[in-house]
PDB file of C-alpha atoms in Angstrom:
ATOM      1  CA  MET A   1    -149.818 -64.712 -28.335  1.00  0.00           C
ATOM      2  CA  ILE A   2    -151.535 -63.113 -31.364  1.00  0.00           C
ATOM      3  CA  ASP A   3    -154.883 -61.547 -30.483  1.00  0.00           C
ATOM      4  CA  ALA A   4    -158.027 -62.249 -32.490  1.00  0.00           C
ATOM      5  CA  THR A   5    -157.997 -58.846 -34.184  1.00  0.00           C
ATOM      6  CA  GLU A   6    -154.420 -59.327 -35.348  1.00  0.00           C
ATOM      7  CA  ALA A   7    -155.110 -62.851 -36.598  1.00  0.00           C
ATOM      8  CA  SER A   8    -158.111 -61.683 -38.627  1.00  0.00           C
ATOM      9  CA  ARG A   9    -156.130 -59.060 -40.566  1.00  0.00           C
ATOM     10  CA  PRO A  10    -154.990 -60.006 -44.105  1.00  0.00           C
ATOM     11  CA  LYS A  11    -151.373 -61.104 -44.363  1.00  0.00           C
ATOM     12  CA  SER A  12    -150.528 -58.192 -46.684  1.00  0.00           C
ATOM     13  CA  GLU A  13    -151.895 -55.708 -44.148  1.00  0.00           C
ATOM     14  CA  LEU A  14    -149.861 -57.307 -41.356  1.00  0.00           C
ATOM     15  CA  ARG A  15    -146.729 -57.151 -43.511  1.00  0.00           C
ATOM     16  CA  ARG A  16    -147.321 -53.471 -44.280  1.00  0.00           C
ATOM     17  CA  GLN A  17    -147.719 -52.766 -40.564  1.00  0.00           C
ATOM     18  CA  GLN A  18    -144.524 -54.702 -39.867  1.00  0.00           C
ATOM     19  CA  ILE A  19    -142.668 -52.447 -42.310  1.00  0.00           C
ATOM     20  CA  LEU A  20    -144.252 -49.275 -40.939  1.00  0.00           C
ATOM     21  CA  ASP A  21    -143.311 -50.181 -37.357  1.00  0.00           C
ATOM     22  CA  ALA A  22    -139.730 -50.821 -38.463  1.00  0.00           C
ATOM     23  CA  ALA A  23    -139.639 -47.567 -40.452  1.00  0.00           C
ATOM     24  CA  CYS A  24    -140.893 -45.563 -37.473  1.00  0.00           C
ATOM     25  CA  ALA A  25    -138.185 -47.047 -35.256  1.00  0.00           C
ATOM     26  CA  CYS A  26    -135.488 -46.274 -37.836  1.00  0.00           C
ATOM     27  CA  VAL A  27    -136.668 -42.705 -38.414  1.00  0.00           C
ATOM     28  CA  ARG A  28    -136.800 -42.008 -34.673  1.00  0.00           C
ATOM     29  CA  ARG A  29    -133.286 -43.360 -34.280  1.00  0.00           C
ATOM     30  CA  ALA A  30    -131.525 -41.956 -37.365  1.00  0.00           C
ATOM     31  CA  GLY A  31    -133.848 -39.358 -38.882  1.00  0.00           C
ATOM     32  CA  PHE A  32    -135.576 -39.505 -42.235  1.00  0.00           C
ATOM     33  CA  HIS A  33    -132.386 -39.143 -44.268  1.00  0.00           C
ATOM     34  CA  GLY A  34    -130.416 -41.509 -42.070  1.00  0.00           C
ATOM     35  CA  ALA A  35    -132.993 -44.281 -42.297  1.00  0.00           C
ATOM     36  CA  SER A  36    -132.230 -46.098 -45.556  1.00  0.00           C
ATOM     37  CA  MET A  37    -134.497 -48.681 -47.139  1.00  0.00           C
ATOM     38  CA  ALA A  38    -131.810 -51.243 -46.248  1.00  0.00           C
ATOM     39  CA  ASP A  39    -132.003 -50.177 -42.584  1.00  0.00           C
ATOM     40  CA  ILE A  40    -135.776 -50.432 -42.637  1.00  0.00           C
ATOM     41  CA  ALA A  41    -135.635 -53.865 -44.265  1.00  0.00           C
ATOM     42  CA  LYS A  42    -133.151 -55.101 -41.643  1.00  0.00           C
ATOM     43  CA  ALA A  43    -135.289 -53.769 -38.781  1.00  0.00           C
ATOM     44  CA  ALA A  44    -138.367 -55.464 -40.275  1.00  0.00           C
ATOM     45  CA  GLY A  45    -136.524 -58.764 -40.842  1.00  0.00           C
ATOM     46  CA  LEU A  46    -137.192 -58.575 -44.580  1.00  0.00           C
ATOM     47  CA  SER A  47    -135.264 -58.035 -47.790  1.00  0.00           C
ATOM     48  CA  VAL A  48    -135.151 -54.659 -49.516  1.00  0.00           C
ATOM     49  CA  GLY A  49    -137.013 -56.245 -52.424  1.00  0.00           C
ATOM     50  CA  GLN A  50    -139.856 -57.211 -50.094  1.00  0.00           C
ATOM     51  CA  ILE A  51    -140.077 -53.617 -48.842  1.00  0.00           C
ATOM     52  CA  TYR A  52    -140.442 -52.323 -52.388  1.00  0.00           C
ATOM     53  CA  ARG A  53    -143.354 -54.688 -53.002  1.00  0.00           C
ATOM     54  CA  TYR A  54    -145.362 -52.665 -50.493  1.00  0.00           C
ATOM     55  CA  PHE A  55    -143.853 -49.167 -50.724  1.00  0.00           C
ATOM     56  CA  GLU A  56    -142.455 -47.450 -53.800  1.00  0.00           C
ATOM     57  CA  ASN A  57    -140.082 -45.239 -51.814  1.00  0.00           C
ATOM     58  CA  LYS A  58    -139.574 -43.582 -48.434  1.00  0.00           C
ATOM     59  CA  GLU A  59    -142.115 -40.876 -49.271  1.00  0.00           C
ATOM     60  CA  ALA A  60    -144.724 -43.621 -49.661  1.00  0.00           C
ATOM     61  CA  ILE A  61    -143.798 -44.898 -46.207  1.00  0.00           C
ATOM     62  CA  VAL A  62    -144.215 -41.386 -44.776  1.00  0.00           C
ATOM     63  CA  ALA A  63    -147.619 -41.129 -46.450  1.00  0.00           C
ATOM     64  CA  ALA A  64    -148.657 -44.397 -44.789  1.00  0.00           C
ATOM     65  CA  ILE A  65    -147.394 -43.224 -41.380  1.00  0.00           C
ATOM     66  CA  VAL A  66    -149.349 -39.976 -41.707  1.00  0.00           C
ATOM     67  CA  ALA A  67    -152.452 -41.856 -42.900  1.00  0.00           C
ATOM     68  CA  GLN A  68    -152.193 -44.129 -39.866  1.00  0.00           C
ATOM     69  CA  ASP A  69    -152.160 -41.080 -37.588  1.00  0.00           C
ATOM     70  CA  LEU A  70    -155.199 -39.649 -39.370  1.00  0.00           C
ATOM     71  CA  ALA A  71    -157.072 -42.926 -39.023  1.00  0.00           C
ATOM     72  CA  GLU A  72    -156.540 -42.780 -35.252  1.00  0.00           C
ATOM     73  CA  MET A  73    -157.867 -39.223 -35.199  1.00  0.00           C
ATOM     74  CA  ARG A  74    -160.968 -40.201 -37.173  1.00  0.00           C
ATOM     75  CA  GLU A  75    -161.601 -43.011 -34.700  1.00  0.00           C
ATOM     76  CA  LYS A  76    -161.419 -40.533 -31.821  1.00  0.00           C
ATOM     77  CA  PHE A  77    -163.926 -38.204 -33.466  1.00  0.00           C
ATOM     78  CA  ALA A  78    -166.214 -41.166 -34.137  1.00  0.00           C
ATOM     79  CA  GLU A  79    -166.069 -41.976 -30.412  1.00  0.00           C
ATOM     80  CA  PHE A  80    -166.874 -38.353 -29.585  1.00  0.00           C
ATOM     81  CA  SER A  81    -169.887 -38.404 -31.899  1.00  0.00           C
ATOM     82  CA  GLU A  82    -171.226 -41.556 -30.227  1.00  0.00           C
ATOM     83  CA  GLY A  83    -170.784 -40.197 -26.679  1.00  0.00           C
ATOM     84  CA  ASP A  84    -173.535 -38.937 -24.398  1.00  0.00           C
ATOM     85  CA  GLY A  85    -172.356 -35.322 -24.055  1.00  0.00           C
ATOM     86  CA  THR A  86    -171.861 -32.580 -26.594  1.00  0.00           C
ATOM     87  CA  LEU A  87    -168.966 -32.908 -29.000  1.00  0.00           C
ATOM     88  CA  THR A  88    -167.325 -29.887 -27.384  1.00  0.00           C
ATOM     89  CA  GLU A  89    -167.485 -31.345 -23.869  1.00  0.00           C
ATOM     90  CA  MET A  90    -166.241 -34.714 -25.093  1.00  0.00           C
ATOM     91  CA  VAL A  91    -163.187 -33.078 -26.670  1.00  0.00           C
ATOM     92  CA  ILE A  92    -162.489 -30.962 -23.563  1.00  0.00           C
ATOM     93  CA  GLN A  93    -162.772 -33.936 -21.234  1.00  0.00           C
ATOM     94  CA  ARG A  94    -160.284 -35.899 -23.359  1.00  0.00           C
ATOM     95  CA  CYS A  95    -157.576 -33.224 -23.015  1.00  0.00           C
ATOM     96  CA  PRO A  96    -155.517 -35.333 -20.549  1.00  0.00           C
ATOM     97  CA  GLU A  97    -155.464 -38.178 -23.071  1.00  0.00           C
ATOM     98  CA  ALA A  98    -154.348 -35.792 -25.832  1.00  0.00           C
ATOM     99  CA  ILE A  99    -151.542 -34.485 -23.633  1.00  0.00           C
ATOM    100  CA  GLU A 100    -150.282 -37.987 -22.838  1.00  0.00           C
ATOM    101  CA  ARG A 101    -150.362 -38.912 -26.525  1.00  0.00           C
ATOM    102  CA  ASN A 102    -148.530 -35.821 -27.742  1.00  0.00           C
ATOM    103  CA  TYR A 103    -145.986 -35.878 -24.902  1.00  0.00           C
ATOM    104  CA  ASP A 104    -145.056 -39.478 -25.726  1.00  0.00           C
ATOM    105  CA  PRO A 105    -141.323 -39.222 -26.585  1.00  0.00           C
ATOM    106  CA  ASP A 106    -141.455 -41.777 -29.405  1.00  0.00           C
ATOM    107  CA  ARG A 107    -144.390 -40.053 -31.095  1.00  0.00           C
ATOM    108  CA  ALA A 108    -142.864 -36.615 -30.608  1.00  0.00           C
ATOM    109  CA  ALA A 109    -139.589 -37.718 -32.184  1.00  0.00           C
ATOM    110  CA  LEU A 110    -141.350 -39.224 -35.169  1.00  0.00           C
ATOM    111  CA  VAL A 111    -143.620 -36.212 -35.772  1.00  0.00           C
ATOM    112  CA  LEU A 112    -140.718 -33.779 -35.599  1.00  0.00           C
ATOM    113  CA  GLU A 113    -138.652 -35.855 -38.021  1.00  0.00           C
ATOM    114  CA  VAL A 114    -141.509 -35.943 -40.538  1.00  0.00           C
ATOM    115  CA  LEU A 115    -142.044 -32.185 -40.184  1.00  0.00           C
ATOM    116  CA  ALA A 116    -138.325 -31.508 -40.612  1.00  0.00           C
ATOM    117  CA  GLU A 117    -138.340 -33.523 -43.822  1.00  0.00           C
ATOM    118  CA  ALA A 118    -141.478 -31.706 -45.005  1.00  0.00           C
ATOM    119  CA  ALA A 119    -139.594 -28.413 -44.639  1.00  0.00           C
ATOM    120  CA  ARG A 120    -137.068 -29.493 -47.259  1.00  0.00           C
ATOM    121  CA  ASN A 121    -138.854 -32.130 -49.365  1.00  0.00           C
ATOM    122  CA  PRO A 122    -141.808 -30.849 -51.449  1.00  0.00           C
ATOM    123  CA  ARG A 123    -143.275 -34.326 -51.828  1.00  0.00           C
ATOM    124  CA  VAL A 124    -143.339 -34.923 -48.086  1.00  0.00           C
ATOM    125  CA  ALA A 125    -144.642 -31.365 -47.573  1.00  0.00           C
ATOM    126  CA  ALA A 126    -147.595 -32.157 -49.859  1.00  0.00           C
ATOM    127  CA  ILE A 127    -148.382 -35.288 -47.824  1.00  0.00           C
ATOM    128  CA  VAL A 128    -148.228 -33.397 -44.516  1.00  0.00           C
ATOM    129  CA  ARG A 129    -150.317 -30.464 -45.774  1.00  0.00           C
ATOM    130  CA  GLU A 130    -153.000 -32.744 -47.143  1.00  0.00           C
ATOM    131  CA  ALA A 131    -153.236 -34.477 -43.768  1.00  0.00           C
ATOM    132  CA  ASP A 132    -153.345 -31.101 -42.013  1.00  0.00           C
ATOM    133  CA  ALA A 133    -156.304 -30.073 -44.169  1.00  0.00           C
ATOM    134  CA  VAL A 134    -158.182 -33.203 -43.068  1.00  0.00           C
ATOM    135  CA  GLU A 135    -157.356 -32.534 -39.409  1.00  0.00           C
ATOM    136  CA  ARG A 136    -158.593 -28.956 -39.710  1.00  0.00           C
ATOM    137  CA  THR A 137    -161.848 -30.214 -41.241  1.00  0.00           C
ATOM    138  CA  LEU A 138    -162.345 -32.551 -38.275  1.00  0.00           C
ATOM    139  CA  GLY A 139    -161.569 -29.742 -35.833  1.00  0.00           C
ATOM    140  CA  ARG A 140    -164.018 -27.495 -37.654  1.00  0.00           C
ATOM    141  CA  THR A 141    -166.884 -29.808 -36.668  1.00  0.00           C
ATOM    142  CA  VAL A 142    -166.167 -29.021 -33.003  1.00  0.00           C
ATOM    143  CA  LEU A 143    -165.872 -25.290 -33.674  1.00  0.00           C
ATOM    144  CA  GLU A 144    -169.136 -25.250 -35.617  1.00  0.00           C
ATOM    145  CA  GLU A 145    -171.034 -26.976 -32.813  1.00  0.00           C
ATOM    146  CA  ALA A 146    -169.811 -24.469 -30.221  1.00  0.00           C
ATOM    147  CA  ARG A 147    -169.931 -21.446 -32.521  1.00  0.00           C
ATOM    148  CA  ALA A 148    -171.177 -18.317 -30.764  1.00  0.00           C
ATOM    149  CA  ALA A 149    -173.621 -16.025 -32.518  1.00  0.00           C
ATOM    150  CA  GLY A 150    -171.820 -13.414 -34.564  1.00  0.00           C
ATOM    151  CA  CYS A 151    -168.589 -15.362 -34.929  1.00  0.00           C
ATOM    152  CA  SER A 152    -167.376 -14.721 -38.475  1.00  0.00           C
ATOM    153  CA  GLU A 153    -165.864 -17.310 -40.794  1.00  0.00           C
ATOM    154  CA  THR A 154    -162.541 -15.521 -40.510  1.00  0.00           C
ATOM    155  CA  GLU A 155    -162.540 -15.715 -36.726  1.00  0.00           C
ATOM    156  CA  LEU A 156    -163.698 -19.327 -36.730  1.00  0.00           C
ATOM    157  CA  ASP A 157    -160.807 -20.225 -39.065  1.00  0.00           C
ATOM    158  CA  ALA A 158    -158.422 -18.326 -36.787  1.00  0.00           C
ATOM    159  CA  ARG A 159    -159.715 -20.218 -33.720  1.00  0.00           C
ATOM    160  CA  GLY A 160    -159.138 -23.481 -35.561  1.00  0.00           C
ATOM    161  CA  GLU A 161    -155.599 -22.396 -36.390  1.00  0.00           C
ATOM    162  CA  VAL A 162    -154.918 -21.579 -32.739  1.00  0.00           C
ATOM    163  CA  LEU A 163    -156.256 -24.995 -31.732  1.00  0.00           C
ATOM    164  CA  SER A 164    -153.814 -26.590 -34.168  1.00  0.00           C
ATOM    165  CA  MET A 165    -150.984 -24.507 -32.732  1.00  0.00           C
ATOM    166  CA  ILE A 166    -151.790 -25.752 -29.235  1.00  0.00           C
ATOM    167  CA  PHE A 167    -151.863 -29.453 -30.083  1.00  0.00           C
ATOM    168  CA  ASP A 168    -149.072 -29.387 -32.659  1.00  0.00           C
ATOM    169  CA  GLY A 169    -146.929 -27.466 -30.166  1.00  0.00           C
ATOM    170  CA  MET A 170    -147.221 -30.226 -27.594  1.00  0.00           C
ATOM    171  CA  VAL A 171    -144.730 -32.411 -29.467  1.00  0.00           C
ATOM    172  CA  THR A 172    -142.146 -29.617 -29.195  1.00  0.00           C
ATOM    173  CA  ARG A 173    -142.833 -29.244 -25.465  1.00  0.00           C
ATOM    174  CA  ALA A 174    -142.397 -33.015 -25.117  1.00  0.00           C
ATOM    175  CA  VAL A 175    -138.803 -32.535 -26.246  1.00  0.00           C
ATOM    176  CA  ASN A 176    -138.075 -29.180 -24.593  1.00  0.00           C
ATOM    177  CA  ASN A 177    -139.784 -29.805 -21.246  1.00  0.00           C
ATOM    178  CA  PRO A 178    -140.771 -33.458 -20.865  1.00  0.00           C
ATOM    179  CA  GLN A 179    -141.054 -33.109 -17.097  1.00  0.00           C
ATOM    180  CA  GLY A 180    -143.878 -30.530 -17.240  1.00  0.00           C
ATOM    181  CA  ASP A 181    -146.686 -31.117 -14.731  1.00  0.00           C
ATOM    182  CA  ARG A 182    -149.197 -32.799 -17.034  1.00  0.00           C
ATOM    183  CA  ALA A 183    -152.047 -32.708 -14.510  1.00  0.00           C
ATOM    184  CA  ALA A 184    -151.669 -28.942 -14.107  1.00  0.00           C
ATOM    185  CA  ILE A 185    -151.239 -28.495 -17.864  1.00  0.00           C
ATOM    186  CA  SER A 186    -154.418 -30.485 -18.418  1.00  0.00           C
ATOM    187  CA  ARG A 187    -156.447 -28.281 -16.058  1.00  0.00           C
ATOM    188  CA  VAL A 188    -155.269 -25.122 -17.801  1.00  0.00           C
ATOM    189  CA  LEU A 189    -155.763 -26.632 -21.248  1.00  0.00           C
ATOM    190  CA  ARG A 190    -159.386 -27.550 -20.502  1.00  0.00           C
ATOM    191  CA  SER A 191    -160.042 -23.953 -19.451  1.00  0.00           C
ATOM    192  CA  VAL A 192    -158.330 -22.577 -22.560  1.00  0.00           C
ATOM    193  CA  MET A 193    -160.238 -24.976 -24.804  1.00  0.00           C
ATOM    194  CA  ARG A 194    -163.592 -23.999 -23.290  1.00  0.00           C
ATOM    195  CA  HIS A 195    -162.760 -20.321 -23.808  1.00  0.00           C
ATOM    196  CA  LEU A 196    -161.483 -20.857 -27.348  1.00  0.00           C
ATOM    197  CA  LEU A 197    -164.349 -23.043 -28.497  1.00  0.00           C
ATOM    198  CA  SER A 198    -167.344 -21.218 -27.118  1.00  0.00           C
ATOM    199  CA  ASP A 199    -166.469 -17.745 -25.865  1.00  0.00           C
ATOM    200  CA  GLN A 200    -168.065 -14.688 -27.445  1.00  0.00           C
ATOM    201  CA  PRO A 201    -166.522 -13.579 -30.731  1.00  0.00           C
ATOM    202  CA  LEU A 202    -163.916 -10.868 -30.701  1.00  0.00           C
ATOM    203  CA  GLY A 203    -165.468  -9.054 -33.645  1.00  0.00           C
ATOM    204  CA  GLU A 204    -163.594  -7.373 -36.437  1.00  0.00           C
ATOM    205  CA  ALA A 205    -160.329  -5.678 -35.611  1.00  0.00           C
ATOM    206  CA  PRO A 206    -160.625  -1.886 -35.520  1.00  0.00           C
ATOM    207  CA  ALA A 207    -159.240  -0.140 -38.560  1.00  0.00           C
ATOM    208  CA  VAL A 208    -155.797   1.370 -38.083  1.00  0.00           C
ATOM    209  CA  PRO A 209    -156.002   5.097 -38.854  1.00  0.00           C
ATOM    210  CA  SER A 210    -153.759   6.170 -41.684  1.00  0.00           C
ATOM    211  CA  LYS A 211    -150.980   8.576 -40.900  1.00  0.00           C
ATOM    212  CA  PRO A 212    -151.487  12.128 -42.088  1.00  0.00           C
ATOM    213  CA  PRO A 213    -149.261  13.098 -44.956  1.00  0.00           C
ATOM    214  CA  ALA A 214    -145.953  14.634 -43.965  1.00  0.00           C
ATOM    215  CA  PRO A 215    -145.920  18.417 -44.273  1.00  0.00           C
TER     216      PRO A 215
END
């Protein structure tokens, strides 16, 4: 049965989603290079010509997949903003949900395939880096709210980078150690997040003394 939300979407939007779902399945199964437009068309139950009506090439499909992921992230931040607590607490309390999402084997496989292609394809790299810039901007809103007095721009940027490392790294752990105790990981992650978001600044690194000239 088609739900009301699905039925209300324009036919072109539903067709695009049909293609994206098929593309994701093909990329997870065969990798970006192994998933041809013919394979994607077959998985979607369409002709190759129909695929090209919606997407110019595979890079355009990747861009749409990444945009879909960003849209979900924006929705989450909108929910945080509308919640009763502070943005920081809302994010910390949703850590278990973030872990479940990033440890999902299908999502992990897809993310890693896109990143692998970005490492060798400049066009895909540009798509991924643009999305990363948007994600960092969203994360910055949380950091700014919890910012301790005296925390420099440089340190705030570094904290944001460490946050990205933590969440981006989860997809790797989903492959390397899928049986990790997620409840225990969640408890530790909430503690780390609270420390990272609102702890006192570290201050500037002490200058390294120069070596005296050799005699």
